[in-house]
N, C-alpha and C. Protein backbone atom coordinates (compact mmCIF):
# COMPACT_ATOMS: atom_id res chain seq x y z
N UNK A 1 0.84 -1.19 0.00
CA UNK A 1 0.00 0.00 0.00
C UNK A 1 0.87 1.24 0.00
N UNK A 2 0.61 1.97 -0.66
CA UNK A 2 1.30 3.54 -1.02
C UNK A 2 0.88 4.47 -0.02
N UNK A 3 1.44 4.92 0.60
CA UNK A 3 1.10 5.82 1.93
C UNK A 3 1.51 7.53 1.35
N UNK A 4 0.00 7.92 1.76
CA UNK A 4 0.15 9.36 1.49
C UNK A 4 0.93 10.12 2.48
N UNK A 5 1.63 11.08 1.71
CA UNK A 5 2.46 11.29 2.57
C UNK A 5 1.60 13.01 3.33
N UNK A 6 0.38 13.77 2.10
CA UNK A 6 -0.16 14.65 2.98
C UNK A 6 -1.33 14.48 2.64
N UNK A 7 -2.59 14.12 3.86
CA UNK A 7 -3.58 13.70 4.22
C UNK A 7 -4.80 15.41 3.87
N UNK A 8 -4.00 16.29 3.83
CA UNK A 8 -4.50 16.94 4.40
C UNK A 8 -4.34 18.37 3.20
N UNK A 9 -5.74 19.10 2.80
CA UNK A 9 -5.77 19.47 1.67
C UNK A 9 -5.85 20.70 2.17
N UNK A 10 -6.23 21.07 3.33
CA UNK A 10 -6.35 22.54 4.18
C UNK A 10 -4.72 23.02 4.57
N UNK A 11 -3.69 22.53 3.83
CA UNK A 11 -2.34 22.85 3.64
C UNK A 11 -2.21 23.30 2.62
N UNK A 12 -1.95 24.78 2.67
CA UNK A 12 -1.42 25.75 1.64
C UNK A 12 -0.68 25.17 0.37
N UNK A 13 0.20 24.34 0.62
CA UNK A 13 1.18 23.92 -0.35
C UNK A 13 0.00 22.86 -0.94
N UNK A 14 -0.22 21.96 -0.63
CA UNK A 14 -1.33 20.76 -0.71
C UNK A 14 -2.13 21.18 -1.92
N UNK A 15 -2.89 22.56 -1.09
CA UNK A 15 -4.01 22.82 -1.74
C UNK A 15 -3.72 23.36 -3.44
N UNK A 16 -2.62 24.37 -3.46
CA UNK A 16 -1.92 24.74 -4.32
C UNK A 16 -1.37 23.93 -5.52
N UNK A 17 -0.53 23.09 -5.09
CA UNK A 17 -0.15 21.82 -6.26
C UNK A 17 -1.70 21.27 -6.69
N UNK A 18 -2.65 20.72 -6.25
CA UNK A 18 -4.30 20.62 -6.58
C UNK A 18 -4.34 21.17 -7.87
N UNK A 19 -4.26 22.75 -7.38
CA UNK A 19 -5.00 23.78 -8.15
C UNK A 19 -3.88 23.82 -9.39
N UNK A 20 -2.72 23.67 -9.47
CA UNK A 20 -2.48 24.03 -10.62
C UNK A 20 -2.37 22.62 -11.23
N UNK A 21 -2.26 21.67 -10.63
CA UNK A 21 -2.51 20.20 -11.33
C UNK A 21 -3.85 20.24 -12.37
N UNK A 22 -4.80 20.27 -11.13
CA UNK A 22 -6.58 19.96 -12.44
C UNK A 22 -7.22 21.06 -12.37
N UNK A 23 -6.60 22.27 -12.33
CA UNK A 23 -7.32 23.90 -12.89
C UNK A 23 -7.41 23.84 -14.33
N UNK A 24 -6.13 23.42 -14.68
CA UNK A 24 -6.75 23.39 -16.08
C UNK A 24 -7.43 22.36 -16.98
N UNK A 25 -7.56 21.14 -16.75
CA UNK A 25 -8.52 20.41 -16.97
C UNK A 25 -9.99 20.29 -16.47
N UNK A 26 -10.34 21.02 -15.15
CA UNK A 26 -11.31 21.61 -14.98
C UNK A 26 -12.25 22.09 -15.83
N UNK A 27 -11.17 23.20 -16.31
CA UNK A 27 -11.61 24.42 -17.10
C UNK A 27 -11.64 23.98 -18.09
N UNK A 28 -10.88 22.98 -18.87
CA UNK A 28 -11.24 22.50 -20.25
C UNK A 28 -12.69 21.81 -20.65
N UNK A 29 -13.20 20.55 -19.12
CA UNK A 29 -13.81 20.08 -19.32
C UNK A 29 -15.14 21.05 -19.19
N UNK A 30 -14.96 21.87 -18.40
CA UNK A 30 -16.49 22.25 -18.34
C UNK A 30 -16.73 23.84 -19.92
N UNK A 31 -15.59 23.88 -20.27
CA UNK A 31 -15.66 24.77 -21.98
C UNK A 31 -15.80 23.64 -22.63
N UNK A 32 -15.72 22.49 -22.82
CA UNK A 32 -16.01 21.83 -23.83
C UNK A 32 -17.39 20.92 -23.51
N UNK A 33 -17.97 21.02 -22.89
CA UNK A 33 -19.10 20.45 -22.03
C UNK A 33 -20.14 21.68 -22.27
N UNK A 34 -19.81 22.10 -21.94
CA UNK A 34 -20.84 23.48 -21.70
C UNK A 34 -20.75 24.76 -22.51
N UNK A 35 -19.62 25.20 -23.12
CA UNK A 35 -19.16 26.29 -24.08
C UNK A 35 -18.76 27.52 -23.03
N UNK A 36 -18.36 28.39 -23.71
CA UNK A 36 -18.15 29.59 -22.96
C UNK A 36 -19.47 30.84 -22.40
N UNK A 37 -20.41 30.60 -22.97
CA UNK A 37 -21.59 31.63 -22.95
C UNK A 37 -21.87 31.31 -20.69
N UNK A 38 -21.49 30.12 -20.27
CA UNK A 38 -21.56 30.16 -19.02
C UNK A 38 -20.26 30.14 -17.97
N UNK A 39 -19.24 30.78 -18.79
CA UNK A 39 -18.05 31.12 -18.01
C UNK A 39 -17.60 29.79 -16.92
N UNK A 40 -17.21 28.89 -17.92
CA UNK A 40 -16.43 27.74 -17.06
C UNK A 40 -14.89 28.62 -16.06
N UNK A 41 -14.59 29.54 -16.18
CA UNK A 41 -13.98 30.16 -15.69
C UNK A 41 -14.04 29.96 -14.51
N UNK A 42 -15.15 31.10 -14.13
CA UNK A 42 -15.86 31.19 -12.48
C UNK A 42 -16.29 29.72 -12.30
N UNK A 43 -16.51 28.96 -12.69
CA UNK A 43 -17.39 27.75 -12.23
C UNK A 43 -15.87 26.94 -12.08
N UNK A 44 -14.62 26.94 -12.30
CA UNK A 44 -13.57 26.66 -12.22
C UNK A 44 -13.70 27.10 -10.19
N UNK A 45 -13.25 28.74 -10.54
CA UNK A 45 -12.43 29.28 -9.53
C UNK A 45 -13.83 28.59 -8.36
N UNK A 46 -14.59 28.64 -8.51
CA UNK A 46 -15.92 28.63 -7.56
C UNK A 46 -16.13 26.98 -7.22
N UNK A 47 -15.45 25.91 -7.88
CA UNK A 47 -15.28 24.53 -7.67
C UNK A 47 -14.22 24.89 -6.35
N UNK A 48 -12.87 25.09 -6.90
CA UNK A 48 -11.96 24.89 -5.71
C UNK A 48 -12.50 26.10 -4.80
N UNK A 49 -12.93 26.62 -4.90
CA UNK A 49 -13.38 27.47 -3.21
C UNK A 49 -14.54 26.66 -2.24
N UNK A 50 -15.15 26.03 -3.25
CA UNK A 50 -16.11 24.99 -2.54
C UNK A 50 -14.79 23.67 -1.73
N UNK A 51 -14.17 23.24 -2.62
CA UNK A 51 -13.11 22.98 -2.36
C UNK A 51 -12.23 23.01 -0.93
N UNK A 52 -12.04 24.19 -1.08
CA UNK A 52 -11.05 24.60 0.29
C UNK A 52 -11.87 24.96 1.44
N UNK A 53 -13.49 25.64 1.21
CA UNK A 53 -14.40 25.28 2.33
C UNK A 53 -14.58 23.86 2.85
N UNK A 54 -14.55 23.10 2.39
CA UNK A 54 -14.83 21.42 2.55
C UNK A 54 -12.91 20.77 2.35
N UNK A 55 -12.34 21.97 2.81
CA UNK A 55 -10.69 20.90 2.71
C UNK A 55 -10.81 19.69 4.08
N UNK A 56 -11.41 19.66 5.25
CA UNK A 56 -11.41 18.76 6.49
C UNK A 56 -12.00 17.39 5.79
N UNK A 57 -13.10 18.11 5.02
CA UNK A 57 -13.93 16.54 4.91
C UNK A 57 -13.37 15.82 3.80
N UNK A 58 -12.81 16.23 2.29
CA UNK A 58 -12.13 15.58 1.59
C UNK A 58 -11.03 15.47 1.30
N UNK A 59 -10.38 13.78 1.00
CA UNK A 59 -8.65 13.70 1.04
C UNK A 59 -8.41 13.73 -0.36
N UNK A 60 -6.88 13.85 -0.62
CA UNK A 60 -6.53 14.24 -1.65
C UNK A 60 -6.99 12.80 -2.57
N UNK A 61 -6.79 11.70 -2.73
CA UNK A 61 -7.45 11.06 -3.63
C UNK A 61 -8.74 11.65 -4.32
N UNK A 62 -9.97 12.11 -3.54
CA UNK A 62 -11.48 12.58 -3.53
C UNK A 62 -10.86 13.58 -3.97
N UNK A 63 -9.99 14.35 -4.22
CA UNK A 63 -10.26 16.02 -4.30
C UNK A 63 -10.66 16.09 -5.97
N UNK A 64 -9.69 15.07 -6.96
CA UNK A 64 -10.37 15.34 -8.48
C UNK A 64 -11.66 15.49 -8.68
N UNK A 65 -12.61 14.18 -8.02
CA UNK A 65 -14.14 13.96 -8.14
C UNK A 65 -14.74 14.62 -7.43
N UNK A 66 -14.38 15.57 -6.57
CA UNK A 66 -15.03 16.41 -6.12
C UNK A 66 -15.10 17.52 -6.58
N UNK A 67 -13.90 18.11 -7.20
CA UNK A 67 -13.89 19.22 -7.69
C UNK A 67 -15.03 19.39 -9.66
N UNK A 68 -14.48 18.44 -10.02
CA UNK A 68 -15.53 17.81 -11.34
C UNK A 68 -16.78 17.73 -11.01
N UNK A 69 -17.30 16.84 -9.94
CA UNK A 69 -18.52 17.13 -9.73
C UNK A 69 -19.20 18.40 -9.40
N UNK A 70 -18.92 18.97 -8.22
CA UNK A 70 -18.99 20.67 -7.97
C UNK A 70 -19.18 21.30 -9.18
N UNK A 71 -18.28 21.28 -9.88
CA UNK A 71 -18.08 22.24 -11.24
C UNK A 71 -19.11 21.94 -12.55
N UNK A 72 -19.56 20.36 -12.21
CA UNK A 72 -20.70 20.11 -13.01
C UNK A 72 -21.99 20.54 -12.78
N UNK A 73 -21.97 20.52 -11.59
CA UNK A 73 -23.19 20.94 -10.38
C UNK A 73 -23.56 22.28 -10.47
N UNK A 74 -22.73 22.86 -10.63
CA UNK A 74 -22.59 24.65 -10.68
C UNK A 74 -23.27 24.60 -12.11
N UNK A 75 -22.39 24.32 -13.17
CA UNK A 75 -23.13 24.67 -14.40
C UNK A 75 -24.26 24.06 -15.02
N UNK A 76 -25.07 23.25 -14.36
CA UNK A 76 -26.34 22.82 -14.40
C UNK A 76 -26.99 23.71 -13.31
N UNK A 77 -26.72 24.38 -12.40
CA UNK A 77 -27.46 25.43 -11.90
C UNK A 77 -27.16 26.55 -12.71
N UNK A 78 -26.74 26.57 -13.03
CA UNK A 78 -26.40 28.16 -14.08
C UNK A 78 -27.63 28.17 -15.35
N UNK A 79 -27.48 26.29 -16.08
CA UNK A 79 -28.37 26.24 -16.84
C UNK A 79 -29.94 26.68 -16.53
N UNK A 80 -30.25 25.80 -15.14
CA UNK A 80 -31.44 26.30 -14.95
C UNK A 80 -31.94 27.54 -14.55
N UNK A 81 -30.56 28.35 -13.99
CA UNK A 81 -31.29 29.17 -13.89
C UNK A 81 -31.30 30.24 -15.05
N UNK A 82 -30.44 29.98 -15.99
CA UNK A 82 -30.94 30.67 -17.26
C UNK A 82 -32.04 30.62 -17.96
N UNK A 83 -32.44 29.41 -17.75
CA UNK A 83 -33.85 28.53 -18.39
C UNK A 83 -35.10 29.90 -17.71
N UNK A 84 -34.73 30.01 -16.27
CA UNK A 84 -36.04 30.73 -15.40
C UNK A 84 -35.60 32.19 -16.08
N UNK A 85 -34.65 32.78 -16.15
CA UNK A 85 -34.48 34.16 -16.61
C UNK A 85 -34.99 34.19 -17.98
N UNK A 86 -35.21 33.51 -19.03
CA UNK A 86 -35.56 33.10 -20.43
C UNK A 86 -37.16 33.21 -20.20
N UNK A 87 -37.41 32.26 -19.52
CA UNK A 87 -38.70 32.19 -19.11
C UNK A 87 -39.54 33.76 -18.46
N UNK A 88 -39.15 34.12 -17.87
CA UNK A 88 -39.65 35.58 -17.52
C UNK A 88 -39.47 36.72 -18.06
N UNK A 89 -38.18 36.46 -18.73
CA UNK A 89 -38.36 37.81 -20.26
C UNK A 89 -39.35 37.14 -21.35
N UNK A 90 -39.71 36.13 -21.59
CA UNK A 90 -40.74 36.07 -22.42
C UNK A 90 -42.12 36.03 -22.16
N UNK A 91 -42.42 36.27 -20.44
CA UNK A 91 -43.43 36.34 -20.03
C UNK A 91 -43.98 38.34 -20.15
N UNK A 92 -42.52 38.86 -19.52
CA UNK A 92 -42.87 39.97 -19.43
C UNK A 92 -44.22 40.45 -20.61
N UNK A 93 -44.48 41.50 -19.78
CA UNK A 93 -45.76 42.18 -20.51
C UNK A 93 -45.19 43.23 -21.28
N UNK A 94 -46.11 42.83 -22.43
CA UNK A 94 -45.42 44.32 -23.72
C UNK A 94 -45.47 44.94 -23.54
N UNK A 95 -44.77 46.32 -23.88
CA UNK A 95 -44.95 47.76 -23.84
C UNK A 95 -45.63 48.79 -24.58
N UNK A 96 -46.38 47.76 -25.77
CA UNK A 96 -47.04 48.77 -26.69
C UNK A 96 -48.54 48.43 -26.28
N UNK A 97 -49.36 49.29 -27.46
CA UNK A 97 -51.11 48.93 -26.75
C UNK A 97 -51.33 48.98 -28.50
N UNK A 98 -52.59 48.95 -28.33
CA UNK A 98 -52.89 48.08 -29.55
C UNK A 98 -53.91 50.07 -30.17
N UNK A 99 -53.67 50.77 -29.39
CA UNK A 99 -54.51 51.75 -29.55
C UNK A 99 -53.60 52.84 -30.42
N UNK A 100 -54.24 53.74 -31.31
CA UNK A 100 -53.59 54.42 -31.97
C UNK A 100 -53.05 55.81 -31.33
N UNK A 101 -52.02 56.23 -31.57
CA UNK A 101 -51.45 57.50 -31.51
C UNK A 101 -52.41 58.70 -31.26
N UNK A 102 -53.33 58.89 -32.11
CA UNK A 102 -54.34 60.10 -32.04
C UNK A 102 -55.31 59.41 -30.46
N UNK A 103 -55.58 58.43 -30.36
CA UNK A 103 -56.69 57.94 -29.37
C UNK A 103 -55.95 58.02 -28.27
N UNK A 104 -54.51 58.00 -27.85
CA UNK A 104 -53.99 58.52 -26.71
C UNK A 104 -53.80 59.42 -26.32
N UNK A 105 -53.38 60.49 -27.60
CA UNK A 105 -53.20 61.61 -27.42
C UNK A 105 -54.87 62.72 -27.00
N UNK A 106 -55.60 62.08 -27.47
CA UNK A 106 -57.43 62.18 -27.12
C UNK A 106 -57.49 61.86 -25.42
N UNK A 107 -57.02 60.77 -25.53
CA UNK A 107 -57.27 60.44 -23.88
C UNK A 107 -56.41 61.45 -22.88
N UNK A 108 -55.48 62.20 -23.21
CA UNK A 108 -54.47 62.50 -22.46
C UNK A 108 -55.21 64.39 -22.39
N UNK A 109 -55.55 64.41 -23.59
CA UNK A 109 -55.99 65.77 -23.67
C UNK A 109 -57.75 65.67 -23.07
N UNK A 110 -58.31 64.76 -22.56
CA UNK A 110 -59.32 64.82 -22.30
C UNK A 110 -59.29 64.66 -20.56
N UNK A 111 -58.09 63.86 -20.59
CA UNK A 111 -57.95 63.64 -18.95
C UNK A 111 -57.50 64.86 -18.44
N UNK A 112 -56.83 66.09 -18.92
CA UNK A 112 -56.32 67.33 -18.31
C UNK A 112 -57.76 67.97 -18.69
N UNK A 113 -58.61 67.96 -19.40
CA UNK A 113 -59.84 69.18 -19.30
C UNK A 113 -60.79 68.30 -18.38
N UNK A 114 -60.77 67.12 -17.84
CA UNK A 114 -61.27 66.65 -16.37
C UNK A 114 -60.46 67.25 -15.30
N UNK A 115 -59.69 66.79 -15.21
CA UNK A 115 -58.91 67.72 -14.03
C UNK A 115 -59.00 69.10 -14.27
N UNK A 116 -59.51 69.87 -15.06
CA UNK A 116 -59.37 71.29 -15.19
C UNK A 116 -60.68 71.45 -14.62
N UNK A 117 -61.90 71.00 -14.61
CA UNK A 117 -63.23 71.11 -14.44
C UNK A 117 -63.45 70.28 -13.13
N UNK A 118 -62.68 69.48 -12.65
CA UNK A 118 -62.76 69.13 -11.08
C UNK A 118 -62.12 70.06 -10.06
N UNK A 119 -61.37 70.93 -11.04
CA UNK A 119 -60.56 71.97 -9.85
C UNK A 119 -61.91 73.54 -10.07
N UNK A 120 -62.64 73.08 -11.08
CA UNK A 120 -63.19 74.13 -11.11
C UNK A 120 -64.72 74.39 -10.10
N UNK A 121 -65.11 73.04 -9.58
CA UNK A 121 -66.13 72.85 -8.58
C UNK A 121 -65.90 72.93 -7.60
N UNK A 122 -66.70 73.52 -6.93
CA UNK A 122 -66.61 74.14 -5.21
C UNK A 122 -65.60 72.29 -4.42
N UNK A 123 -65.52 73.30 -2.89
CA UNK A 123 -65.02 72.21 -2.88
C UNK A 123 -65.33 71.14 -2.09
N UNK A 124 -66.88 71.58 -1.44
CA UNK A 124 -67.83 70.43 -1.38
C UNK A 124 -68.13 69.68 -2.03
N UNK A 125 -68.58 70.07 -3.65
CA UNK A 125 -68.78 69.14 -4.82
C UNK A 125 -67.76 68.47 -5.03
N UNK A 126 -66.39 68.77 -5.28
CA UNK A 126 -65.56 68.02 -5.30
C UNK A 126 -65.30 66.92 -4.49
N UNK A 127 -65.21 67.09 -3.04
CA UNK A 127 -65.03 66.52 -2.12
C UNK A 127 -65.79 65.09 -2.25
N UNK A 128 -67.71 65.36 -2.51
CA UNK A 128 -68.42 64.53 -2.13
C UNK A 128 -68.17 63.23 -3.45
N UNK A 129 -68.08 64.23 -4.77
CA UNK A 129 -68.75 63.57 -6.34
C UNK A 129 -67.09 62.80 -5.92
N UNK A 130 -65.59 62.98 -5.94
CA UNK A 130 -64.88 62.08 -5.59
C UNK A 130 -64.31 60.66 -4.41
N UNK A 131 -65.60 61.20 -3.32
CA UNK A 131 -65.39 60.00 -2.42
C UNK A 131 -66.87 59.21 -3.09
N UNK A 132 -67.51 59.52 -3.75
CA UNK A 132 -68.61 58.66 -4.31
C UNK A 132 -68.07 57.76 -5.56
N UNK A 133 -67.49 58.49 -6.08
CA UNK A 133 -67.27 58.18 -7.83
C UNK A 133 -65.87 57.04 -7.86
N UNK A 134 -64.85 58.11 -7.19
CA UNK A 134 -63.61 57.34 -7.31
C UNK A 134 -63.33 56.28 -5.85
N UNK A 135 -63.40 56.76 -4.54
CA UNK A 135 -63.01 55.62 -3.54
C UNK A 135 -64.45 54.89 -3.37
N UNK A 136 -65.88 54.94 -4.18
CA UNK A 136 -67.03 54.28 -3.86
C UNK A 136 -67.66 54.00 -2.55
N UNK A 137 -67.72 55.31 -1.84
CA UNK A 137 -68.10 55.74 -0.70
C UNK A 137 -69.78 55.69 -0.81
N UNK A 138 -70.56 55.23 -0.36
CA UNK A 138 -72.41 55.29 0.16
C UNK A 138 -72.27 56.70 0.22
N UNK A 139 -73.34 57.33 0.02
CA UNK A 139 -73.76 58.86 0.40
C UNK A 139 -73.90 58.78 1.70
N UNK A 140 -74.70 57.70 2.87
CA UNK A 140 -74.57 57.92 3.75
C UNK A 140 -73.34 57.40 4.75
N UNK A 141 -72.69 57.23 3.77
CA UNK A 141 -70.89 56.85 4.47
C UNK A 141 -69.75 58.66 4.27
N UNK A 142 -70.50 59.14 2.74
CA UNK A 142 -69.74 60.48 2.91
C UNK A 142 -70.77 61.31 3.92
N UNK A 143 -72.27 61.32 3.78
CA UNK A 143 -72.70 62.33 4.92
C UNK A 143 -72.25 62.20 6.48
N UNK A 144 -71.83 61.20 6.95
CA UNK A 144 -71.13 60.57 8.01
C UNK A 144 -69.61 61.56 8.21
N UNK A 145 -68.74 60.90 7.28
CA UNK A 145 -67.95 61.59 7.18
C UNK A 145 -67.93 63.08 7.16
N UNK A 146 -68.59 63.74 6.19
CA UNK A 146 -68.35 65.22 6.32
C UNK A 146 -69.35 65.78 7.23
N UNK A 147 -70.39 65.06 8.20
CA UNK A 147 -71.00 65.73 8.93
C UNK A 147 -72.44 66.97 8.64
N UNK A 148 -72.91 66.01 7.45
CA UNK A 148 -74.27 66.75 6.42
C UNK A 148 -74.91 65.64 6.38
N UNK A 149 -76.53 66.28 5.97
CA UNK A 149 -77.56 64.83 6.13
C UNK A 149 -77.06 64.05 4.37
N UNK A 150 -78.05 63.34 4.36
CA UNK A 150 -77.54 62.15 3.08
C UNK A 150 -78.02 63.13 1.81
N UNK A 151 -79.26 64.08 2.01
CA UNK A 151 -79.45 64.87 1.24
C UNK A 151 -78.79 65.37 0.31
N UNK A 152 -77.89 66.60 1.16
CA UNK A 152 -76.67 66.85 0.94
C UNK A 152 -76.02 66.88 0.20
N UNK A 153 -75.32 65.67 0.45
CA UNK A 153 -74.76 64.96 -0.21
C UNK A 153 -74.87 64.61 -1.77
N UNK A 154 -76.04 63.66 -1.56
CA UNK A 154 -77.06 63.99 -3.01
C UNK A 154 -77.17 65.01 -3.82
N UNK A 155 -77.22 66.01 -3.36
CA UNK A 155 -77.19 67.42 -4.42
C UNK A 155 -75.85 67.43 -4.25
N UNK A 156 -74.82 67.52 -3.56
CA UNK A 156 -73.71 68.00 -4.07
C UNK A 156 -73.10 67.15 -5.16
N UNK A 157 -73.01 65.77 -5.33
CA UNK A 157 -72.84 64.80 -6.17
C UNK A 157 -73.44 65.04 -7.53
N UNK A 158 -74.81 64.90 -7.79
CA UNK A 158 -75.86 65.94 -8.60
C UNK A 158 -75.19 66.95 -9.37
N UNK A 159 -74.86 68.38 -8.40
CA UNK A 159 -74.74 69.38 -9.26
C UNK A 159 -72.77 69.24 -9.68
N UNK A 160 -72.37 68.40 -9.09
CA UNK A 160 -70.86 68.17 -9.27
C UNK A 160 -71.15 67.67 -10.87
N UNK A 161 -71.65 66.23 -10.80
CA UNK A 161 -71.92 65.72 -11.79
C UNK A 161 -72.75 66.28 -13.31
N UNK A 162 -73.32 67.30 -12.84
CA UNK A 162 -74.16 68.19 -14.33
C UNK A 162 -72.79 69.06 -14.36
N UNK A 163 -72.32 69.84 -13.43
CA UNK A 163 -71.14 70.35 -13.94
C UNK A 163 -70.38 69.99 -15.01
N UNK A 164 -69.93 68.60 -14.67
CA UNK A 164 -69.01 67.67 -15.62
C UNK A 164 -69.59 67.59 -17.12
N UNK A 165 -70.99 67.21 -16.40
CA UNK A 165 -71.48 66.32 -17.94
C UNK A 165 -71.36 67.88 -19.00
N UNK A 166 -71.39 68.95 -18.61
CA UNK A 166 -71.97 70.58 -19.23
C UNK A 166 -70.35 70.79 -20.07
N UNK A 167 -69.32 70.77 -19.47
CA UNK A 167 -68.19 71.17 -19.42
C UNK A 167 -67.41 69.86 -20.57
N UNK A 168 -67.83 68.93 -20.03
CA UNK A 168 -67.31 67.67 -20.99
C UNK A 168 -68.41 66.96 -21.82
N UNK A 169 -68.47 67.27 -22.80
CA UNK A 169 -69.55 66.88 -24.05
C UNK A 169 -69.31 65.35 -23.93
N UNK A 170 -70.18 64.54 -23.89
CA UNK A 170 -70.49 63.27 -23.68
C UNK A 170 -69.90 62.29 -22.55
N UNK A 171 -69.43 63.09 -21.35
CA UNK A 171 -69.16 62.57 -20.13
C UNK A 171 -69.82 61.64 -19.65
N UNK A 172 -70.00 60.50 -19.05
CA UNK A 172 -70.58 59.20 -18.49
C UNK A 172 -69.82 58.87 -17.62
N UNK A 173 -70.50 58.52 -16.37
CA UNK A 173 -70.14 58.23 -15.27
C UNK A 173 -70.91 57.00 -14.77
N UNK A 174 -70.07 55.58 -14.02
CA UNK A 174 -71.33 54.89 -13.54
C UNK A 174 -71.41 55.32 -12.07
């Protein structure tokens, strides 16, 4: 039986002769295995650091098949997780709309003469016709709130709302 003479891979010198022994066959096998688009490089340097974290538990016989395996291990996680990054840029949601140029530019110029005509109502009407319309407040949840009967309320919503419809030619509201 051939007796090792160093047991022990958490020795600087040890670890060193290793690395320049199967660094580069490492690195060959996993570029010719895998190509360069996943940097057998790092999956090299990132084998023996797994490596020298785990120098107690493996002896130098184990250190080839460990380091090969690791390094295979790595770039089948690399694969998959390229697979999931692939997968979610082709999920992403498009950036265009299917609506024309003039119909946005309509919407955009119609949404500032709303806001021009909501700043133009008192600011009870405002107050009430937007906790009704937009947060879908009960009239008797805003008369509550602002401390007026449900009435009130009702007309202020009312004359908020003829405001709009007067000011914006074919306004609809549900």
């Amino acid at each position: 039986m051939k007796k090792e003479l160093h047991k022990d891979i958490c020795e600087e010198s040890v670890f060193s002769s290793l690395y320049e022994r199967l660094s580069g066959n490492l690195h060959d096998f996993l570029y010719y295995k895998y190509g360069e688009q996943l940097n057998p490089n790092d999956k090299t340097q990132e084998a023996f650091i797994k490596l020298w974290e785990n120098c107690k538990k493996v002896t130098v016989e184990k250190a080839k098949s460990f380091l090969f395996t690791v390094a295979n291990n790595l770039m089948l996680n690399e694969i998959k997780h390229q697979k999931v990054v692939l997968k979610y840029q082709s999920d992403k949601p498009k950036q265009h709309t299917n609506e024309s140029p003039e119909f946005i530019l309509e919407q955009e110029e119609y949404f500032k003469k709303y806001q021009e005509v909501l700043s133009k109502l008192s600011e009870e009407q405002r107050t009430a016709f937007l906790l009704n319309k937009v947060e879908g407040k009960r009239h008797e949840e805003i008369a509550q709130m602002l401390g007026v009967t449900r009435k009130v309320v009702e007309y202020r919503i009312y004359t908020a709302f003829n405001k709009l419809k007067k000011e914006l030619e074919g306004f609809k509201i549900k």
